[in-house]
CSV table of C-alpha atoms and ligand atoms in Angstrom, one decimal:
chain,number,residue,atom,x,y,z
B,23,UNK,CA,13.1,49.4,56.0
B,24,UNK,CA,9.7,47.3,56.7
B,25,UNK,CA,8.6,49.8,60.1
B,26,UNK,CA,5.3,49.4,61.8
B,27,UNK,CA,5.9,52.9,62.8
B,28,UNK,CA,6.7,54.4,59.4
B,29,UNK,CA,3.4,52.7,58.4
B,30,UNK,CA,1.6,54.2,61.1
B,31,UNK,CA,2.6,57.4,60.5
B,32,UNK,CA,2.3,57.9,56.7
B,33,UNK,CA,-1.4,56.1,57.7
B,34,UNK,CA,-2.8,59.2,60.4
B,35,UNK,CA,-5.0,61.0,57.6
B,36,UNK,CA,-6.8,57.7,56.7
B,37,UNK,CA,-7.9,57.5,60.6
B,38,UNK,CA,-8.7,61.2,61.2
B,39,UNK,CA,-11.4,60.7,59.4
B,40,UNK,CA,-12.8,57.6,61.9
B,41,UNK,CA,-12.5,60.0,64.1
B,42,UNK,CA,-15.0,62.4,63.5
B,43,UNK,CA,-17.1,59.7,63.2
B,44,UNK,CA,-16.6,59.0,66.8
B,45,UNK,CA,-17.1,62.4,67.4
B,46,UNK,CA,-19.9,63.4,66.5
B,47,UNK,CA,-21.9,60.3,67.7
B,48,UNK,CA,-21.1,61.5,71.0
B,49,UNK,CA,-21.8,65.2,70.5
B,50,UNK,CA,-24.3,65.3,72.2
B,51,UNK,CA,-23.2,63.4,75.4
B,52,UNK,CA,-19.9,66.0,75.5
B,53,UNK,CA,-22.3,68.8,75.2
B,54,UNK,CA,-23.5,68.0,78.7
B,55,UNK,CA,-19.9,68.5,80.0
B,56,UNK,CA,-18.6,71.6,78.1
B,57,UNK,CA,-18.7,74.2,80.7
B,58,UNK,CA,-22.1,76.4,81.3
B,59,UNK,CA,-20.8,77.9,84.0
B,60,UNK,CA,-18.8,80.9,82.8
B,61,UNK,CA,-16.8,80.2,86.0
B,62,UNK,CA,-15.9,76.8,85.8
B,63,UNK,CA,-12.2,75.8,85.0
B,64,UNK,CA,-11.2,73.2,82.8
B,65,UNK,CA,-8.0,71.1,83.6
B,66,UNK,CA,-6.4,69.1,80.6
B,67,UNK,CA,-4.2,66.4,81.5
B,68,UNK,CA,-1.8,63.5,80.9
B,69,UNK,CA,1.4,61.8,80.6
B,70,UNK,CA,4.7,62.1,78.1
B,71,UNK,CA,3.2,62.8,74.9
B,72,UNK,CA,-0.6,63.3,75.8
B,73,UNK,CA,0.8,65.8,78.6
B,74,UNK,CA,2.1,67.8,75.9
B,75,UNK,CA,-1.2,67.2,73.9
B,76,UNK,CA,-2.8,68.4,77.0
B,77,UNK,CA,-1.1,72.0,76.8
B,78,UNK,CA,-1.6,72.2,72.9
B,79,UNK,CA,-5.6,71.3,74.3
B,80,UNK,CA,-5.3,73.8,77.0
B,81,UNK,CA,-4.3,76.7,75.3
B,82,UNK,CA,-6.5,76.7,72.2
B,83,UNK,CA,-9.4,75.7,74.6
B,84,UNK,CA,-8.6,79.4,76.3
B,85,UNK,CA,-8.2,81.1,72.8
B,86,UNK,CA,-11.2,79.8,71.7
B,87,UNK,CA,-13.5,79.9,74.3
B,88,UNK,CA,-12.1,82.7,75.9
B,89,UNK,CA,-12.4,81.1,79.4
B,90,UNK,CA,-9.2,79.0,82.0
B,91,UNK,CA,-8.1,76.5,80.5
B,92,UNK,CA,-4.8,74.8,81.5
B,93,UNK,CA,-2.4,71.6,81.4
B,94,UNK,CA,-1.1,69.9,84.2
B,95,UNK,CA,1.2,66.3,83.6
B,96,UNK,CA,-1.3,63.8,85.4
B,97,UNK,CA,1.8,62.9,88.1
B,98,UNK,CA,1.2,66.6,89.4
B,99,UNK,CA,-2.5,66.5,89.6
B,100,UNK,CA,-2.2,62.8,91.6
B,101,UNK,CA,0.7,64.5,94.1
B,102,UNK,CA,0.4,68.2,94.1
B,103,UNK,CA,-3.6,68.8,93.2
B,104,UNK,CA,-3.1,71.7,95.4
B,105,UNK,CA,-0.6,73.5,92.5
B,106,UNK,CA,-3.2,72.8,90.2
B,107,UNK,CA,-6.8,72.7,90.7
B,108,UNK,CA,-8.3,76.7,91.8
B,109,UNK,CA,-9.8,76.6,94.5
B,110,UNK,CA,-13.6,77.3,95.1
B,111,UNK,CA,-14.0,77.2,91.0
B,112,UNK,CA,-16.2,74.5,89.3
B,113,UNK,CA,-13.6,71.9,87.3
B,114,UNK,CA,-13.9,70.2,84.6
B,115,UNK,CA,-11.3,67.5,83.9
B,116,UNK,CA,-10.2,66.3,80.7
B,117,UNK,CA,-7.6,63.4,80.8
B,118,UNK,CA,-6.4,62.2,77.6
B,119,UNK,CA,-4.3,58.6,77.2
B,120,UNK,CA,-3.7,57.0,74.2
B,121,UNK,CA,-3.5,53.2,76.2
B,122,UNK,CA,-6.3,54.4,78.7
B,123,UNK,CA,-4.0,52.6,81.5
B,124,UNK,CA,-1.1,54.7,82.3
B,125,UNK,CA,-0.9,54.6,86.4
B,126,UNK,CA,-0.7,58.7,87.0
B,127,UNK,CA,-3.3,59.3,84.6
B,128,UNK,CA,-5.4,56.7,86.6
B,129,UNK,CA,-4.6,57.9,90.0
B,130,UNK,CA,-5.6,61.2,88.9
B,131,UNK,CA,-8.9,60.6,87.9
B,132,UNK,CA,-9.6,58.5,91.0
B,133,UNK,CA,-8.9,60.9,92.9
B,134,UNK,CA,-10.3,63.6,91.6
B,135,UNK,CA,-13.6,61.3,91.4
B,136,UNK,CA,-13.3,60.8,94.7
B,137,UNK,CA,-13.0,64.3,95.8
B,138,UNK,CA,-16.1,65.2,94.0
B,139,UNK,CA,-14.1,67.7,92.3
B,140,UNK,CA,-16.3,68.3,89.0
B,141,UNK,CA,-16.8,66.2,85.7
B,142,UNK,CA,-14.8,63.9,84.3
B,143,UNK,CA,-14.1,63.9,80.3
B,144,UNK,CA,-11.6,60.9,79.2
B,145,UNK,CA,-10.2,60.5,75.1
B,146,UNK,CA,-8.4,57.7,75.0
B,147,UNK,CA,-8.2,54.7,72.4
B,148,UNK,CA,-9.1,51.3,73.7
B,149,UNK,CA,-12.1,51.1,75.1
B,150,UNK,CA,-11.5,47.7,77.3
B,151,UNK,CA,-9.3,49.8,79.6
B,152,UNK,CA,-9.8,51.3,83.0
B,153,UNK,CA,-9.8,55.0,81.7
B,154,UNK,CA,-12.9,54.3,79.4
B,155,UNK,CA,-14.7,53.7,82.4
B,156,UNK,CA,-14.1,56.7,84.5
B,157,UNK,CA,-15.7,59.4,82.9
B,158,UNK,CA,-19.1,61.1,82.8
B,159,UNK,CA,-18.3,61.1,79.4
B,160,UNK,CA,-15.3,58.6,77.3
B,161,UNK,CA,-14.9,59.3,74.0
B,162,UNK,CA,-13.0,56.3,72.3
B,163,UNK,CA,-10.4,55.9,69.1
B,164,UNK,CA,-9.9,52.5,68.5
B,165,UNK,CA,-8.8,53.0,65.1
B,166,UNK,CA,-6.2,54.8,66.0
B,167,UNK,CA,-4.6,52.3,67.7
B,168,UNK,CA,-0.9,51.6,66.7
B,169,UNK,CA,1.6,48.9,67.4
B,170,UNK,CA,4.5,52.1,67.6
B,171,UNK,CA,5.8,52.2,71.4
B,172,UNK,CA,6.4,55.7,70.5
B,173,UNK,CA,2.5,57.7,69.8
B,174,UNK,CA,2.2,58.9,66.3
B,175,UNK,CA,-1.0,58.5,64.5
B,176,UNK,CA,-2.7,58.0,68.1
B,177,UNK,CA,-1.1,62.0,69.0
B,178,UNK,CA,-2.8,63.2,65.6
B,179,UNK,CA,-6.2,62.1,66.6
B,180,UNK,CA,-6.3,62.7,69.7
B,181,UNK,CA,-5.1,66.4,69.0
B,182,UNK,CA,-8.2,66.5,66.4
B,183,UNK,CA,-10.7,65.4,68.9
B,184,UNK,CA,-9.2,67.8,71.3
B,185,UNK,CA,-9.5,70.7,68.5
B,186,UNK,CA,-13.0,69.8,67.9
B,187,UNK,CA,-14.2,70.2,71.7
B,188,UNK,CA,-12.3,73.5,71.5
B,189,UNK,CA,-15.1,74.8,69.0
B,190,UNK,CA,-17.8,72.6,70.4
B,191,UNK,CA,-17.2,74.6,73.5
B,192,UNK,CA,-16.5,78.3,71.7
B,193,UNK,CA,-19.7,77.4,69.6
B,194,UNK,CA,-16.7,78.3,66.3
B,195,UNK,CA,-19.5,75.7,64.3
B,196,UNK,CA,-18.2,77.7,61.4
B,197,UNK,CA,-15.0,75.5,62.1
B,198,UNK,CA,-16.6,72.1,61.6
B,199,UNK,CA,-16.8,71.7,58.0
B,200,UNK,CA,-13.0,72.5,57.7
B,201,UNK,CA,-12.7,69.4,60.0
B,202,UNK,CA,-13.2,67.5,57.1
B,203,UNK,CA,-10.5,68.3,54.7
B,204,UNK,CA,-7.8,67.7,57.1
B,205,UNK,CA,-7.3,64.2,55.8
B,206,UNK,CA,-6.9,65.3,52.3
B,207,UNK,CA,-4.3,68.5,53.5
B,208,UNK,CA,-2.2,65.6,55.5
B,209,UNK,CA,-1.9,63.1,52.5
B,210,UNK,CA,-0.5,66.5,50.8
B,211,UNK,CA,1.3,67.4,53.8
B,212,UNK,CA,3.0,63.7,54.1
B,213,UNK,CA,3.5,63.2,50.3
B,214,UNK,CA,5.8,67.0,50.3
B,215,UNK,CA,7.4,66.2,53.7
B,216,UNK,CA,9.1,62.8,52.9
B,217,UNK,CA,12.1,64.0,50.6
B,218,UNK,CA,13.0,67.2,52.9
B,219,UNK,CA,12.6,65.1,56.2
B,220,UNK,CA,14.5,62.3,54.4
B,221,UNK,CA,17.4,64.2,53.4
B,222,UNK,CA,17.7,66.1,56.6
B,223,UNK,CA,17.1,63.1,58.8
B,224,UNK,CA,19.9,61.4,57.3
B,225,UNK,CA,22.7,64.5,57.4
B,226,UNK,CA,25.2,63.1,60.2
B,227,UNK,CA,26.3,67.3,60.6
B,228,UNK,CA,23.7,67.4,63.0
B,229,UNK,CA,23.8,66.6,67.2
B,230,UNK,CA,21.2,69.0,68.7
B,231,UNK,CA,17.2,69.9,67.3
B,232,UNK,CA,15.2,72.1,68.4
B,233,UNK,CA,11.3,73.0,68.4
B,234,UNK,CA,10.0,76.2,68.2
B,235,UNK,CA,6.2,77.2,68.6
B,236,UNK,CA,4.3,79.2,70.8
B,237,UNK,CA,0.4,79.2,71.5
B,238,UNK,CA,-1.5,75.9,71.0
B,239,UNK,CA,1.6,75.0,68.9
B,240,UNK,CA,4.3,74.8,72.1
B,241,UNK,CA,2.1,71.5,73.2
B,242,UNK,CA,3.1,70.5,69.3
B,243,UNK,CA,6.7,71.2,69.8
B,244,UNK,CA,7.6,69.4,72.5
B,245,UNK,CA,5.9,66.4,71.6
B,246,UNK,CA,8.1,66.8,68.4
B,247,UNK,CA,11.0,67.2,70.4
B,248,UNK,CA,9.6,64.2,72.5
B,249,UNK,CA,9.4,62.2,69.4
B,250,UNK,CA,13.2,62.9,68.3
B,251,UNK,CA,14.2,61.8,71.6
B,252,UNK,CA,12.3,58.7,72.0
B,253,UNK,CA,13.0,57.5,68.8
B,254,UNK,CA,16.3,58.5,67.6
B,255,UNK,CA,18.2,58.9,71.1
B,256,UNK,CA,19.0,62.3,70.0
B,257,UNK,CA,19.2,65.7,72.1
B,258,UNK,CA,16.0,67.9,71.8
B,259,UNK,CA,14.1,70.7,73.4
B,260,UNK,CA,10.8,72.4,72.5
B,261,UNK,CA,11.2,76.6,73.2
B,262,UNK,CA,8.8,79.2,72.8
B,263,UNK,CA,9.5,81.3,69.2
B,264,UNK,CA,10.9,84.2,71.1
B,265,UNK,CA,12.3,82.4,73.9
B,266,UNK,CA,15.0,80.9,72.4
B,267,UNK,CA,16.9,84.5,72.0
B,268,UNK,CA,17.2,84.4,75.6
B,269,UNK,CA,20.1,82.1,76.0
B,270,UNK,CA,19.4,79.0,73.9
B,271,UNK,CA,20.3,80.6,70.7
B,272,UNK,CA,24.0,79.7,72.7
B,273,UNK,CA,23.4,76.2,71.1
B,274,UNK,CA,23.3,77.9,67.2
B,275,UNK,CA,25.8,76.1,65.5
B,276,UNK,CA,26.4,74.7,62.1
B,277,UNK,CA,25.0,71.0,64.2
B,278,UNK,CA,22.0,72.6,65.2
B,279,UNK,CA,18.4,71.6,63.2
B,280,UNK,CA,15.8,74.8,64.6
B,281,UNK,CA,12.1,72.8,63.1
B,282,UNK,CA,9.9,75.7,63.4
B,283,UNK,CA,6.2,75.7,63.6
B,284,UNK,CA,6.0,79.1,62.6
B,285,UNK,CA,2.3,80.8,62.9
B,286,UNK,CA,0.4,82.7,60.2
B,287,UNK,CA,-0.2,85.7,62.4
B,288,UNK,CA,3.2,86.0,63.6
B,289,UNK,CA,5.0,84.8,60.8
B,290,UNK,CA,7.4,87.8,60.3
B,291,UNK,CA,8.9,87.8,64.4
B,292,UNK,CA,8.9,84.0,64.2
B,293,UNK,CA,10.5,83.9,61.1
B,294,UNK,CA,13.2,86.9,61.9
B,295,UNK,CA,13.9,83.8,64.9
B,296,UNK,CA,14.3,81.4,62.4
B,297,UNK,CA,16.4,83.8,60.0
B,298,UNK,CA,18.8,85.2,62.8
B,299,UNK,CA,19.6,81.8,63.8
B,300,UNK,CA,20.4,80.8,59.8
B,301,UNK,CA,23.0,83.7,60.3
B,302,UNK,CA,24.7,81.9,63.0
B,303,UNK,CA,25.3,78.5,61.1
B,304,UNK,CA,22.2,76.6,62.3
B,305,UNK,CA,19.9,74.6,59.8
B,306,UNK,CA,16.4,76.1,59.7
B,307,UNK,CA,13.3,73.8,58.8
B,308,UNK,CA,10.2,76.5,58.8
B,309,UNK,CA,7.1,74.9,58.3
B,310,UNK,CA,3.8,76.8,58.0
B,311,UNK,CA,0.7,77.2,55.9
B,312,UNK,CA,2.6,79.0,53.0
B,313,UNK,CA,6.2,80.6,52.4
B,314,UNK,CA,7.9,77.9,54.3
B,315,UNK,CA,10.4,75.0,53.8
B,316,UNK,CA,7.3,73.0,53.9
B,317,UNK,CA,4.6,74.5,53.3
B,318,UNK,CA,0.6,73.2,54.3
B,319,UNK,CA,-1.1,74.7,51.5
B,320,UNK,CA,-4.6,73.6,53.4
B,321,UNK,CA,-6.8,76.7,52.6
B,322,UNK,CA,-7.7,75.4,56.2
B,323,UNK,CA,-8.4,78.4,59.0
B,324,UNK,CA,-5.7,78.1,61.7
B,325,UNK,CA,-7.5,77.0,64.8
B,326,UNK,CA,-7.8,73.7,63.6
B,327,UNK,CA,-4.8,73.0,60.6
B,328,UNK,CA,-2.1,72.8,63.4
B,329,UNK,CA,-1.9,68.7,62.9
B,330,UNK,CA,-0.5,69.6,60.0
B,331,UNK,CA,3.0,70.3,62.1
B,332,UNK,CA,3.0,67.0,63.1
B,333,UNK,CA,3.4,64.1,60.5
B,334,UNK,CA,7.0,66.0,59.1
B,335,UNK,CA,8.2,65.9,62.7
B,336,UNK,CA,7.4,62.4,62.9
B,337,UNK,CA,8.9,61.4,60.5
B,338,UNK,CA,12.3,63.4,60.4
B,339,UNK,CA,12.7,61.4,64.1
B,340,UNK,CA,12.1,58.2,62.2
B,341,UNK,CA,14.5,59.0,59.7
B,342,UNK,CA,17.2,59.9,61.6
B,343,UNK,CA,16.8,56.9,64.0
B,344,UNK,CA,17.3,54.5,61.1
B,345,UNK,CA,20.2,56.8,59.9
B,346,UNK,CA,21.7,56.0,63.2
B,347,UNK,CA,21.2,52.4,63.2
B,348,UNK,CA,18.6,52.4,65.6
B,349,UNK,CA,15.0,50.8,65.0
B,350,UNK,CA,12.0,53.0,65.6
B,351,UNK,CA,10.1,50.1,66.4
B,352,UNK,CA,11.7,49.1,69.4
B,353,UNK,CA,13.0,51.7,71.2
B,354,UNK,CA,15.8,51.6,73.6
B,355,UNK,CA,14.3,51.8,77.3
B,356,UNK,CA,11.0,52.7,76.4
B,357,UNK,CA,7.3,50.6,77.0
B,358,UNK,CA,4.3,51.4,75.5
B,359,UNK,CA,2.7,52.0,78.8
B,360,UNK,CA,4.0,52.9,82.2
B,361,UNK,CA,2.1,50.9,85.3
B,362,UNK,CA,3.6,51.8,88.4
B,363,UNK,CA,4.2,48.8,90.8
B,364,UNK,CA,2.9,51.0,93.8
B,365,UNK,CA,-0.6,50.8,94.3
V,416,F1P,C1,1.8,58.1,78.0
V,416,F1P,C2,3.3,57.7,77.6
V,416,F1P,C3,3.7,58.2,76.3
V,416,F1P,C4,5.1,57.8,76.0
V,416,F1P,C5,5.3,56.3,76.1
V,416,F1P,C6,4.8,55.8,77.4
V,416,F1P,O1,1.0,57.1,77.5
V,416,F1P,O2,4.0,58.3,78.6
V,416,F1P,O3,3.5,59.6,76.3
V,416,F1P,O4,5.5,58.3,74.7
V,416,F1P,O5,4.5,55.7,75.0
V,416,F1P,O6,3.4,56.3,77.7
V,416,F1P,P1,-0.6,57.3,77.5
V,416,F1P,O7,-1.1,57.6,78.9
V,416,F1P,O8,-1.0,58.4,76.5
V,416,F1P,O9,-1.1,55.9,77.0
C-alpha cells in the first residue's frame, strides 16, 4: 500500500543526519542557555507525542548531567504552573513541538515569558510558526517535516536533538562522534524490523499491546503505545519494566503483544518481565542492542542509541492499522495540530 507514512518512516535515518547539521550550527547559541547555575532547574515540555518526548528528554537530561530535570504536558504548565515549576529555583524551559503551533504549548511559553520565569529553549520543525519565535534560542528541523498526522520521523529527530543537548549539557563530548553512526544503525535497524513487525502486525490473535521501558526509555514507550493507538485504533499502554508485575500482568493472555525496550544494564530483571509473562500465554517482542527478538547491533554507547526503539514500533502500528483496514494516513479523529478556539 502507497503510505505517506510508511515512507516517512522507513525515511528517519536519511534526516537524522540534517539534523546535526542544524545542531551544531547553533551550538554555540544553546551553549548560552544550558544551565551554569548548578541550581537552576530545567522543565521539558509538550503535547501527545512530544510530551512523551519531553520525559524521555527529562530523564536522560538528569542521568547525564546529574542535575533536575523533569517533564510536564504543556496543558499543566499553562493551568497548574504551580505543580510544576520549584519555587525560588532558576528555570530553564525547553518546549518541544513538532508543528511549532499547538495552542497549550503556546500558552505555556507565553506565559512563562511573561512571568519572567527563566530562558526559553524551543525545537520544533517549521520555522514560519509562532514557537520559532519565542525562544532565547529556536533550534529548527525543517527536514523533518512529514505529511503523517501521526509524528514519526519528526519524534526521531527531535529525540536526537534532545539527546545531543543532554551531552552538550553533561560535557559527555565523548558521545558526539557516536552521533554520527546513528543513521547507518537505523537503516540496519529498519531493514531487520520489517519482516518481524510485518508478521506480527498482521496476526489478528492479538487485542491489547503493551510498552515496557523504564529510564529515558518510558518517554519511548508511551509514545509507542501512542503510536499503536493513533494509528491502528488499538488498545495500548506504556508501563515501567517492573511495574507491570504489579497488577497489569492481569492482562497476560495469549492476545497480549508485551514490545519491550529492554536496557543493556538491566537486561536480566527486564528480561525475567518479559520471560514470566511468555509463561502466561502473552507474545513477547524484546528488542535491545543484542540477544533480543530484534536486536540493534549499533556498537553505539547507550545514552544516545535509544532511537533505535523507535522505527520497529512505528512500524508494527502501521502494520497492524492496514491489517485492520484502516489507513495510517488518515487517521480516524485525529489533526495534525490541535488550536484551541479559546483564546
Ligand atoms: C502535538 C500533538 C501530537 C499528536 C497529534 C496532534 O503536536 O498532540 O503529539 O500526535 O499529531 O498534535 P506538536 O505540538 O508536537 O506539533
Amino acid at each position: 500500500m502507497e503510505s505517506h507514512t510508511r515512507k516517512e518512516i522507513l525515511s528517519q535515518p536519511s534526516v537524522w543526519a540534517a539534523a546535526q547539521n542544524v545542531l551544531q550550527a547553533a551550538r554555540a547559541d544553546v551553549q548560552t542557555l544550558l544551565p551554569m547555575d548548578p541550581r537552576t532547574q530545567v522543565v521539558f515540555t509538550g503535547c501527545g507525542s512530544t510530551y512523551y518526548l519531553s520525559l524521555a528528554a527529562a530523564s536522560l537530561f538528569s542521568a547525564l548531567t546529574g542535575r533536575s530535570a523533569r517533564a510536564a504536558p504543556a496543558s499543566e504548565l499553562w493551568l497548574n504552573p504551580e505543580t510544576v515549576y520549584p519555587q525560588q529555583a532558576p528555570l530553564l524551559l525547553i518546549a518541544v513541538s513538532r508543528s511549532g503551533e499547538t495552542s497549550e504549548t503556546l500558552r505555556a511559553c507565553e506565559q512563562y515569558l511573561e512571568r519572567k520565569l527563566g530562558n526559553l529553549l524551543t525545537l520544533s520543525c517549521y520555522p514560519d510558526r509562532p514557537l520559532a519565535r519565542m525562544g532565547q534560542v529556536n533550534l529548527v528541523f525543517p527536514a523533518s517535516q512529514e505529511q503523517s498526522v501521526v509524528q514519526t520521523r519528526s519524534f526521531s529527530t527531535l529525540h536526537l536533538a534532545v539527546v545531543t543537548l543532554a551531552a552538550w549539557a553533561s560535557g559527555r563530548e565523548n558521545l558526539l562522534p557516536f552521533l554520527d553512526r546513528l543513521p547507518d544503525a537505523g537503516e540496519r535497524v529498519l531493514a531487520a524490523a520489517q519482516p518481524l513487525v510485518s508478521h506480527l502486525g498482521q496476526d489478528s490473535r492479538f487485542d491489547r499491546f503493551y510498552y515496557l521501558g523504564s529510564g529515558p526509555r518510558y518517554g519511548l514507550a508511551a509514545e509507542l503505545a501512542l503510536k499503536m493507538k493513533e494509528t491502528s485504533l488499538s488498545h495500548s499502554e506504556a508501563f515501567h519494566f517492573l511495574e507491570f508485575r504489579h497488577g497489569p500482568m492481569a492482562m497476560a493472555a495469549p492476545s497480549a503483544l508485551l514490545i519491550g525496550l529492554r536496557s543493556e544494564n538491566h537486561r536480566a530483571r527486564e528480561g525475567a518481565v518479559l520471560q514470566e509473562m511468555k509463561a502466561r500465554g502473552a507474545r513477547t517482542l524484546a528488542m535491545d542492542e543484542q540477544e533480543a527478538d530484534l536486536p540493534f547491533q549499533s556498537g553505539l554507547p547507550p545514552e544516545i542509541r535509544d532511537v533505535l526503539y523507535l522505527p520497529a514500533g512505528q512500524l508494527l502500528a502501521w502494520e497492524r492499522a492496514v491489517s485492520r483496514g484502516l489507513d495510517p494516513d488518515h487517521p480516524q479523529h485525529l489533526e495534525a495540530v490541535v488550536r484551541l478556539k479559546e483564546g
